mmCIF file of N, CA and C in Angstrom:
data_model
loop_
_atom_site.group_PDB
_atom_site.id
_atom_site.type_symbol
_atom_site.label_atom_id
_atom_site.label_comp_id
_atom_site.label_asym_id
_atom_site.label_seq_id
_atom_site.Cartn_x
_atom_site.Cartn_y
_atom_site.Cartn_z
ATOM 1 N N MET A 1064 12.417 -13.568 -13.223
ATOM 2 C CA MET A 1064 11.300 -14.120 -12.462
ATOM 3 C C MET A 1064 11.550 -13.854 -10.970
ATOM 4 N N TYR A 1065 10.539 -13.371 -10.306
ATOM 5 C CA TYR A 1065 10.640 -13.095 -8.875
ATOM 6 C C TYR A 1065 10.674 -14.419 -8.117
ATOM 7 N N PRO A 1066 11.665 -14.646 -7.251
ATOM 8 C CA PRO A 1066 11.840 -15.959 -6.624
ATOM 9 C C PRO A 1066 11.027 -16.211 -5.352
ATOM 10 N N TYR A 1067 10.176 -15.278 -4.936
ATOM 11 C CA TYR A 1067 9.452 -15.437 -3.676
ATOM 12 C C TYR A 1067 7.942 -15.395 -3.906
ATOM 13 N N GLN A 1068 7.216 -15.868 -2.904
ATOM 14 C CA GLN A 1068 5.754 -15.846 -2.900
ATOM 15 C C GLN A 1068 5.197 -14.494 -2.478
ATOM 16 N N ASN A 1069 5.955 -13.787 -1.667
ATOM 17 C CA ASN A 1069 5.457 -12.552 -1.071
ATOM 18 C C ASN A 1069 6.475 -11.433 -1.217
ATOM 19 N N LEU A 1070 6.053 -10.243 -0.842
ATOM 20 C CA LEU A 1070 6.917 -9.071 -0.838
ATOM 21 C C LEU A 1070 6.564 -8.256 0.397
ATOM 22 N N TRP A 1071 7.557 -7.998 1.240
ATOM 23 C CA TRP A 1071 7.357 -7.132 2.396
ATOM 24 C C TRP A 1071 7.727 -5.710 1.994
ATOM 25 N N VAL A 1072 6.873 -4.761 2.363
ATOM 26 C CA VAL A 1072 7.082 -3.356 2.020
ATOM 27 C C VAL A 1072 6.917 -2.520 3.283
ATOM 28 N N PHE A 1073 7.863 -1.607 3.506
ATOM 29 C CA PHE A 1073 7.749 -0.639 4.596
ATOM 30 C C PHE A 1073 7.144 0.635 4.018
ATOM 31 N N CYS A 1074 6.084 1.115 4.639
ATOM 32 C CA CYS A 1074 5.381 2.313 4.179
ATOM 33 C C CYS A 1074 5.522 3.402 5.238
ATOM 34 N N CYS A 1075 5.911 4.594 4.812
ATOM 35 C CA CYS A 1075 5.958 5.756 5.696
ATOM 36 C C CYS A 1075 4.965 6.784 5.172
ATOM 37 N N GLU A 1076 4.183 7.321 6.079
ATOM 38 C CA GLU A 1076 3.185 8.332 5.732
ATOM 39 C C GLU A 1076 3.509 9.592 6.519
ATOM 40 N N GLU A 1077 3.829 10.650 5.796
ATOM 41 C CA GLU A 1077 4.145 11.924 6.429
ATOM 42 C C GLU A 1077 2.950 12.852 6.281
ATOM 43 N N LEU A 1078 2.357 13.218 7.408
ATOM 44 C CA LEU A 1078 1.196 14.095 7.418
ATOM 45 C C LEU A 1078 1.648 15.552 7.434
ATOM 46 N N PRO A 1079 0.758 16.485 7.083
ATOM 47 C CA PRO A 1079 1.122 17.902 7.148
ATOM 48 C C PRO A 1079 1.541 18.323 8.562
ATOM 49 N N ILE A 1080 0.893 17.759 9.576
ATOM 50 C CA ILE A 1080 1.275 18.010 10.967
ATOM 51 C C ILE A 1080 1.199 16.684 11.708
ATOM 52 N N GLY A 1081 1.960 16.560 12.758
ATOM 53 C CA GLY A 1081 1.897 15.340 13.556
ATOM 54 C C GLY A 1081 3.039 14.391 13.248
ATOM 55 N N PRO A 1082 3.039 13.255 13.938
ATOM 56 C CA PRO A 1082 4.145 12.306 13.808
ATOM 57 C C PRO A 1082 4.109 11.533 12.487
ATOM 58 N N LEU A 1083 5.263 11.037 12.103
ATOM 59 C CA LEU A 1083 5.396 10.168 10.940
ATOM 60 C C LEU A 1083 4.755 8.827 11.273
ATOM 61 N N LYS A 1084 3.929 8.306 10.372
ATOM 62 C CA LYS A 1084 3.303 6.999 10.586
ATOM 63 C C LYS A 1084 4.051 5.965 9.758
ATOM 64 N N ARG A 1085 4.343 4.817 10.364
ATOM 65 C CA ARG A 1085 5.039 3.737 9.671
ATOM 66 C C ARG A 1085 4.196 2.477 9.731
ATOM 67 N N ASP A 1086 4.280 1.686 8.674
ATOM 68 C CA ASP A 1086 3.535 0.440 8.612
ATOM 69 C C ASP A 1086 4.348 -0.568 7.819
ATOM 70 N N THR A 1087 4.153 -1.835 8.113
ATOM 71 C CA THR A 1087 4.778 -2.925 7.372
ATOM 72 C C THR A 1087 3.668 -3.716 6.703
ATOM 73 N N ILE A 1088 3.795 -3.913 5.401
ATOM 74 C CA ILE A 1088 2.744 -4.541 4.612
ATOM 75 C C ILE A 1088 3.299 -5.789 3.939
ATOM 76 N N GLU A 1089 2.577 -6.895 4.054
ATOM 77 C CA GLU A 1089 2.949 -8.106 3.325
ATOM 78 C C GLU A 1089 2.043 -8.227 2.109
ATOM 79 N N CYS A 1090 2.648 -8.305 0.945
ATOM 80 C CA CYS A 1090 1.915 -8.468 -0.311
ATOM 81 C C CYS A 1090 2.125 -9.897 -0.791
ATOM 82 N N MET A 1091 1.075 -10.684 -0.798
ATOM 83 C CA MET A 1091 1.162 -12.055 -1.306
ATOM 84 C C MET A 1091 1.050 -12.004 -2.827
ATOM 85 N N LEU A 1092 2.096 -12.453 -3.512
ATOM 86 C CA LEU A 1092 2.152 -12.367 -4.967
ATOM 87 C C LEU A 1092 1.825 -13.676 -5.660
ATOM 88 N N ALA A 1093 1.986 -14.801 -4.942
ATOM 89 C CA ALA A 1093 1.739 -16.120 -5.546
ATOM 90 C C ALA A 1093 1.228 -17.071 -4.474
ATOM 91 N N ASP A 1094 0.547 -18.128 -4.926
ATOM 92 C CA ASP A 1094 0.087 -19.136 -3.970
ATOM 93 C C ASP A 1094 1.222 -20.115 -3.661
ATOM 94 N N GLU A 1095 0.956 -21.097 -2.820
ATOM 95 C CA GLU A 1095 2.002 -22.034 -2.384
ATOM 96 C C GLU A 1095 2.524 -22.918 -3.516
ATOM 97 N N PHE A 1096 1.817 -22.949 -4.647
ATOM 98 C CA PHE A 1096 2.244 -23.754 -5.796
ATOM 99 C C PHE A 1096 2.965 -22.909 -6.847
ATOM 100 N N GLY A 1097 3.120 -21.612 -6.586
ATOM 101 C CA GLY A 1097 3.823 -20.734 -7.516
ATOM 102 C C GLY A 1097 2.940 -20.077 -8.555
ATOM 103 N N LYS A 1098 1.620 -20.216 -8.427
ATOM 104 C CA LYS A 1098 0.698 -19.559 -9.369
ATOM 105 C C LYS A 1098 0.564 -18.093 -8.949
ATOM 106 N N TRP A 1099 0.885 -17.200 -9.895
ATOM 107 C CA TRP A 1099 0.884 -15.774 -9.600
ATOM 108 C C TRP A 1099 -0.530 -15.230 -9.468
ATOM 109 N N TYR A 1100 -0.723 -14.379 -8.453
ATOM 110 C CA TYR A 1100 -1.966 -13.634 -8.317
ATOM 111 C C TYR A 1100 -1.895 -12.428 -9.254
ATOM 112 N N GLY A 1101 -2.981 -11.732 -9.392
ATOM 113 C CA GLY A 1101 -2.992 -10.548 -10.236
ATOM 114 C C GLY A 1101 -3.287 -10.915 -11.673
ATOM 115 N N HIS A 1102 -2.990 -9.985 -12.567
ATOM 116 C CA HIS A 1102 -3.252 -10.239 -13.975
ATOM 117 C C HIS A 1102 -2.072 -9.779 -14.823
ATOM 118 N N GLY A 1103 -1.880 -10.449 -15.934
ATOM 119 C CA GLY A 1103 -0.804 -10.118 -16.853
ATOM 120 C C GLY A 1103 -0.309 -11.358 -17.560
ATOM 121 N N ILE A 1104 0.638 -11.169 -18.468
ATOM 122 C CA ILE A 1104 1.225 -12.289 -19.198
ATOM 123 C C ILE A 1104 2.670 -12.468 -18.745
ATOM 124 N N SER A 1105 3.555 -11.543 -19.115
ATOM 125 C CA SER A 1105 4.926 -11.632 -18.622
ATOM 126 C C SER A 1105 5.130 -10.687 -17.440
ATOM 127 N N LEU A 1106 4.350 -9.615 -17.392
ATOM 128 C CA LEU A 1106 4.335 -8.708 -16.243
ATOM 129 C C LEU A 1106 2.989 -8.849 -15.556
ATOM 130 N N PHE A 1107 3.021 -8.965 -14.235
ATOM 131 C CA PHE A 1107 1.779 -9.108 -13.478
ATOM 132 C C PHE A 1107 1.539 -7.852 -12.665
ATOM 133 N N GLN A 1108 0.274 -7.487 -12.559
ATOM 134 C CA GLN A 1108 -0.122 -6.346 -11.749
ATOM 135 C C GLN A 1108 -1.077 -6.834 -10.674
ATOM 136 N N SER A 1109 -0.803 -6.451 -9.438
ATOM 137 C CA SER A 1109 -1.648 -6.832 -8.307
ATOM 138 C C SER A 1109 -1.964 -5.592 -7.487
ATOM 139 N N SER A 1110 -3.091 -5.625 -6.782
ATOM 140 C CA SER A 1110 -3.480 -4.529 -5.893
ATOM 141 C C SER A 1110 -3.595 -5.058 -4.476
ATOM 142 N N PHE A 1111 -3.123 -4.258 -3.522
ATOM 143 C CA PHE A 1111 -3.160 -4.636 -2.116
ATOM 144 C C PHE A 1111 -3.651 -3.451 -1.300
ATOM 145 N N PRO A 1112 -4.897 -3.491 -0.828
ATOM 146 C CA PRO A 1112 -5.391 -2.385 0.005
ATOM 147 C C PRO A 1112 -4.566 -2.279 1.289
ATOM 148 N N ILE A 1113 -4.090 -1.075 1.583
ATOM 149 C CA ILE A 1113 -3.308 -0.896 2.804
ATOM 150 C C ILE A 1113 -4.090 -0.151 3.875
ATOM 151 N N ARG A 1114 -5.151 0.478 3.510
ATOM 152 C CA ARG A 1114 -6.027 1.149 4.475
ATOM 153 C C ARG A 1114 -7.464 0.959 3.996
ATOM 154 N N SER A 1115 -8.378 0.818 4.937
ATOM 155 C CA SER A 1115 -9.794 0.804 4.585
ATOM 156 C C SER A 1115 -10.491 1.832 5.461
ATOM 157 N N ALA A 1116 -11.470 2.486 4.919
ATOM 158 C CA ALA A 1116 -12.211 3.541 5.624
ATOM 159 C C ALA A 1116 -11.251 4.592 6.180
ATOM 160 N N TYR A 1117 -10.219 4.912 5.418
ATOM 161 C CA TYR A 1117 -9.232 5.909 5.832
ATOM 162 C C TYR A 1117 -9.742 7.304 5.492
ATOM 163 N N TYR A 1118 -9.396 8.254 6.311
ATOM 164 C CA TYR A 1118 -9.724 9.641 6.010
ATOM 165 C C TYR A 1118 -8.485 10.486 6.262
ATOM 166 N N PHE A 1119 -8.358 11.574 5.547
ATOM 167 C CA PHE A 1119 -7.255 12.501 5.749
ATOM 168 C C PHE A 1119 -7.692 13.501 6.812
ATOM 169 N N PRO A 1120 -7.067 13.480 7.987
ATOM 170 C CA PRO A 1120 -7.558 14.273 9.118
ATOM 171 C C PRO A 1120 -7.432 15.787 8.947
ATOM 172 N N VAL A 1121 -6.440 16.252 8.192
ATOM 173 C CA VAL A 1121 -6.273 17.694 7.970
ATOM 174 C C VAL A 1121 -5.964 17.935 6.500
ATOM 175 N N LYS A 1122 -6.269 19.133 6.042
ATOM 176 C CA LYS A 1122 -5.921 19.498 4.673
ATOM 177 C C LYS A 1122 -4.419 19.711 4.591
ATOM 178 N N GLY A 1123 -3.875 19.448 3.426
ATOM 179 C CA GLY A 1123 -2.451 19.678 3.222
ATOM 180 C C GLY A 1123 -1.821 18.579 2.395
ATOM 181 N N GLN A 1124 -0.510 18.623 2.324
ATOM 182 C CA GLN A 1124 0.236 17.653 1.530
ATOM 183 C C GLN A 1124 0.613 16.443 2.380
ATOM 184 N N TYR A 1125 0.297 15.270 1.871
ATOM 185 C CA TYR A 1125 0.664 14.007 2.495
ATOM 186 C C TYR A 1125 1.723 13.361 1.611
ATOM 187 N N THR A 1126 2.766 12.840 2.225
ATOM 188 C CA THR A 1126 3.834 12.186 1.472
ATOM 189 C C THR A 1126 3.906 10.732 1.897
ATOM 190 N N PHE A 1127 3.806 9.831 0.923
ATOM 191 C CA PHE A 1127 3.921 8.400 1.170
ATOM 192 C C PHE A 1127 5.216 7.919 0.537
ATOM 193 N N SER A 1128 5.976 7.128 1.269
ATOM 194 C CA SER A 1128 7.183 6.527 0.699
ATOM 195 C C SER A 1128 7.172 5.036 1.007
ATOM 196 N N PHE A 1129 7.765 4.282 0.104
ATOM 197 C CA PHE A 1129 7.788 2.826 0.223
ATOM 198 C C PHE A 1129 9.219 2.342 0.066
ATOM 199 N N ARG A 1130 9.561 1.311 0.842
ATOM 200 C CA ARG A 1130 10.875 0.681 0.755
ATOM 201 C C ARG A 1130 10.659 -0.809 0.898
ATOM 202 N N GLN A 1131 11.298 -1.577 0.064
ATOM 203 C CA GLN A 1131 11.128 -3.023 0.157
ATOM 204 C C GLN A 1131 11.759 -3.526 1.445
ATOM 205 N N GLY A 1132 11.139 -4.538 2.037
ATOM 206 C CA GLY A 1132 11.589 -5.064 3.315
ATOM 207 C C GLY A 1132 12.072 -6.504 3.243
ATOM 208 N N MET A 1133 12.515 -6.931 2.070
ATOM 209 C CA MET A 1133 13.017 -8.294 1.926
ATOM 210 C C MET A 1133 14.479 -8.342 2.367
ATOM 211 N N ARG A 1134 15.013 -9.537 2.556
ATOM 212 C CA ARG A 1134 16.396 -9.681 3.025
ATOM 213 C C ARG A 1134 17.418 -9.325 1.952
ATOM 214 N N ASN A 1135 17.069 -9.522 0.692
ATOM 215 C CA ASN A 1135 17.982 -9.195 -0.403
ATOM 216 C C ASN A 1135 17.787 -7.746 -0.828
ATOM 217 N N ASP A 1136 18.896 -7.061 -1.134
ATOM 218 C CA ASP A 1136 18.801 -5.680 -1.605
ATOM 219 C C ASP A 1136 18.208 -5.603 -3.005
ATOM 220 N N GLN A 1137 18.610 -6.525 -3.875
ATOM 221 C CA GLN A 1137 18.107 -6.569 -5.245
ATOM 222 C C GLN A 1137 16.969 -7.576 -5.323
ATOM 223 N N LEU A 1138 15.881 -7.194 -5.962
ATOM 224 C CA LEU A 1138 14.729 -8.078 -6.107
ATOM 225 C C LEU A 1138 14.471 -8.326 -7.592
ATOM 226 N N PRO A 1139 15.040 -9.407 -8.135
ATOM 227 C CA PRO A 1139 14.814 -9.693 -9.552
ATOM 228 C C PRO A 1139 13.332 -9.945 -9.811
ATOM 229 N N GLY A 1140 12.825 -9.360 -10.880
ATOM 230 C CA GLY A 1140 11.428 -9.568 -11.247
ATOM 231 C C GLY A 1140 10.485 -8.488 -10.746
ATOM 232 N N ILE A 1141 10.923 -7.645 -9.825
ATOM 233 C CA ILE A 1141 10.094 -6.528 -9.358
ATOM 234 C C ILE A 1141 10.576 -5.281 -10.088
ATOM 235 N N GLN A 1142 9.694 -4.678 -10.878
ATOM 236 C CA GLN A 1142 10.087 -3.492 -11.637
ATOM 237 C C GLN A 1142 9.673 -2.204 -10.945
ATOM 238 N N GLU A 1143 8.490 -2.186 -10.366
ATOM 239 C CA GLU A 1143 8.044 -0.969 -9.700
ATOM 240 C C GLU A 1143 6.865 -1.266 -8.793
ATOM 241 N N ILE A 1144 6.671 -0.364 -7.833
ATOM 242 C CA ILE A 1144 5.460 -0.373 -7.024
ATOM 243 C C ILE A 1144 4.899 1.041 -7.076
ATOM 244 N N GLY A 1145 3.615 1.177 -6.825
ATOM 245 C CA GLY A 1145 3.000 2.492 -6.866
ATOM 246 C C GLY A 1145 1.881 2.592 -5.856
ATOM 247 N N LEU A 1146 1.329 3.764 -5.755
ATOM 248 C CA LEU A 1146 0.239 4.039 -4.826
ATOM 249 C C LEU A 1146 -0.921 4.622 -5.618
ATOM 250 N N ARG A 1147 -2.097 4.112 -5.355
ATOM 251 C CA ARG A 1147 -3.314 4.646 -5.961
ATOM 252 C C ARG A 1147 -4.273 4.968 -4.821
ATOM 253 N N VAL A 1148 -4.761 6.187 -4.784
ATOM 254 C CA VAL A 1148 -5.705 6.619 -3.754
ATOM 255 C C VAL A 1148 -7.083 6.680 -4.395
ATOM 256 N N LEU A 1149 -8.017 5.937 -3.814
ATOM 257 C CA LEU A 1149 -9.389 5.899 -4.308
ATOM 258 C C LEU A 1149 -10.315 6.523 -3.283
ATOM 259 N N PRO A 1150 -11.385 7.165 -3.721
ATOM 260 C CA PRO A 1150 -12.328 7.741 -2.757
ATOM 261 C C PRO A 1150 -13.003 6.654 -1.936
ATOM 262 N N SER A 1151 -13.267 6.986 -0.699
ATOM 263 C CA SER A 1151 -13.949 6.060 0.195
ATOM 264 C C SER A 1151 -15.403 5.926 -0.225
ATOM 265 N N SER A 1152 -15.994 4.796 0.096
ATOM 266 C CA SER A 1152 -17.410 4.603 -0.220
ATOM 267 C C SER A 1152 -18.311 5.267 0.813
ATOM 268 N N THR A 1153 -17.719 5.775 1.897
ATOM 269 C CA THR A 1153 -18.526 6.461 2.915
ATOM 270 C C THR A 1153 -18.752 7.902 2.488
ATOM 271 N N ASN A 1154 -19.747 8.527 3.063
ATOM 272 C CA ASN A 1154 -20.055 9.921 2.765
ATOM 273 C C ASN A 1154 -19.659 10.829 3.918
ATOM 274 N N ALA A 1155 -18.559 10.514 4.573
ATOM 275 C CA ALA A 1155 -18.119 11.311 5.712
ATOM 276 C C ALA A 1155 -17.629 12.673 5.238
ATOM 277 N N PRO A 1156 -17.948 13.743 5.975
ATOM 278 C CA PRO A 1156 -17.418 15.054 5.617
ATOM 279 C C PRO A 1156 -15.897 15.039 5.707
ATOM 280 N N SER A 1157 -15.248 15.899 4.961
ATOM 281 C CA SER A 1157 -13.788 15.970 4.967
ATOM 282 C C SER A 1157 -13.275 16.172 6.391
ATOM 283 N N GLY A 1158 -12.308 15.355 6.770
ATOM 284 C CA GLY A 1158 -11.717 15.481 8.100
ATOM 285 C C GLY A 1158 -12.494 14.797 9.203
ATOM 286 N N LYS A 1159 -13.597 14.156 8.901
ATOM 287 C CA LYS A 1159 -14.403 13.478 9.921
ATOM 288 C C LYS A 1159 -14.404 11.984 9.674
ATOM 289 N N ARG A 1160 -14.369 11.230 10.729
ATOM 290 C CA ARG A 1160 -14.532 9.787 10.616
ATOM 291 C C ARG A 1160 -15.994 9.494 10.318
ATOM 292 N N PRO A 1161 -16.291 8.371 9.650
ATOM 293 C CA PRO A 1161 -17.688 8.068 9.319
ATOM 294 C C PRO A 1161 -18.638 8.057 10.510
ATOM 295 N N ASN A 1162 -18.192 7.634 11.696
ATOM 296 C CA ASN A 1162 -19.078 7.541 12.859
ATOM 297 C C ASN A 1162 -18.886 8.695 13.840
ATOM 298 N N GLU A 1163 -18.127 9.695 13.461
ATOM 299 C CA GLU A 1163 -17.827 10.801 14.357
ATOM 300 C C GLU A 1163 -18.946 11.840 14.313
ATOM 301 N N GLU A 1164 -19.324 12.359 15.489
ATOM 302 C CA GLU A 1164 -20.362 13.393 15.574
ATOM 303 C C GLU A 1164 -19.846 14.696 14.980
ATOM 304 N N LYS A 1165 -20.759 15.506 14.462
ATOM 305 C CA LYS A 1165 -20.391 16.816 13.892
ATOM 306 C C LYS A 1165 -20.123 17.812 14.986
#
């Protein structure tokens, strides 16, 4: 059983060109009474949006890496984390921000 309410994760995003982007994300896994968010029976799955209205500025390979940011090296109860990329609901052309002129 995971002993904490939250999980801190360090995210690194490596673009095809340009500087490495780093972010710190707090994932709330349970409420203050210990009731787990997400869905499952013995294993729970939760989703945490880390970007909204994001666009990939250039074509190429993007590399995302994640590292847990908790004080303990071992995190009992955490088996894995993953990344899922979903298409944006905007109709922006590739490489353009939704409000950017052509």
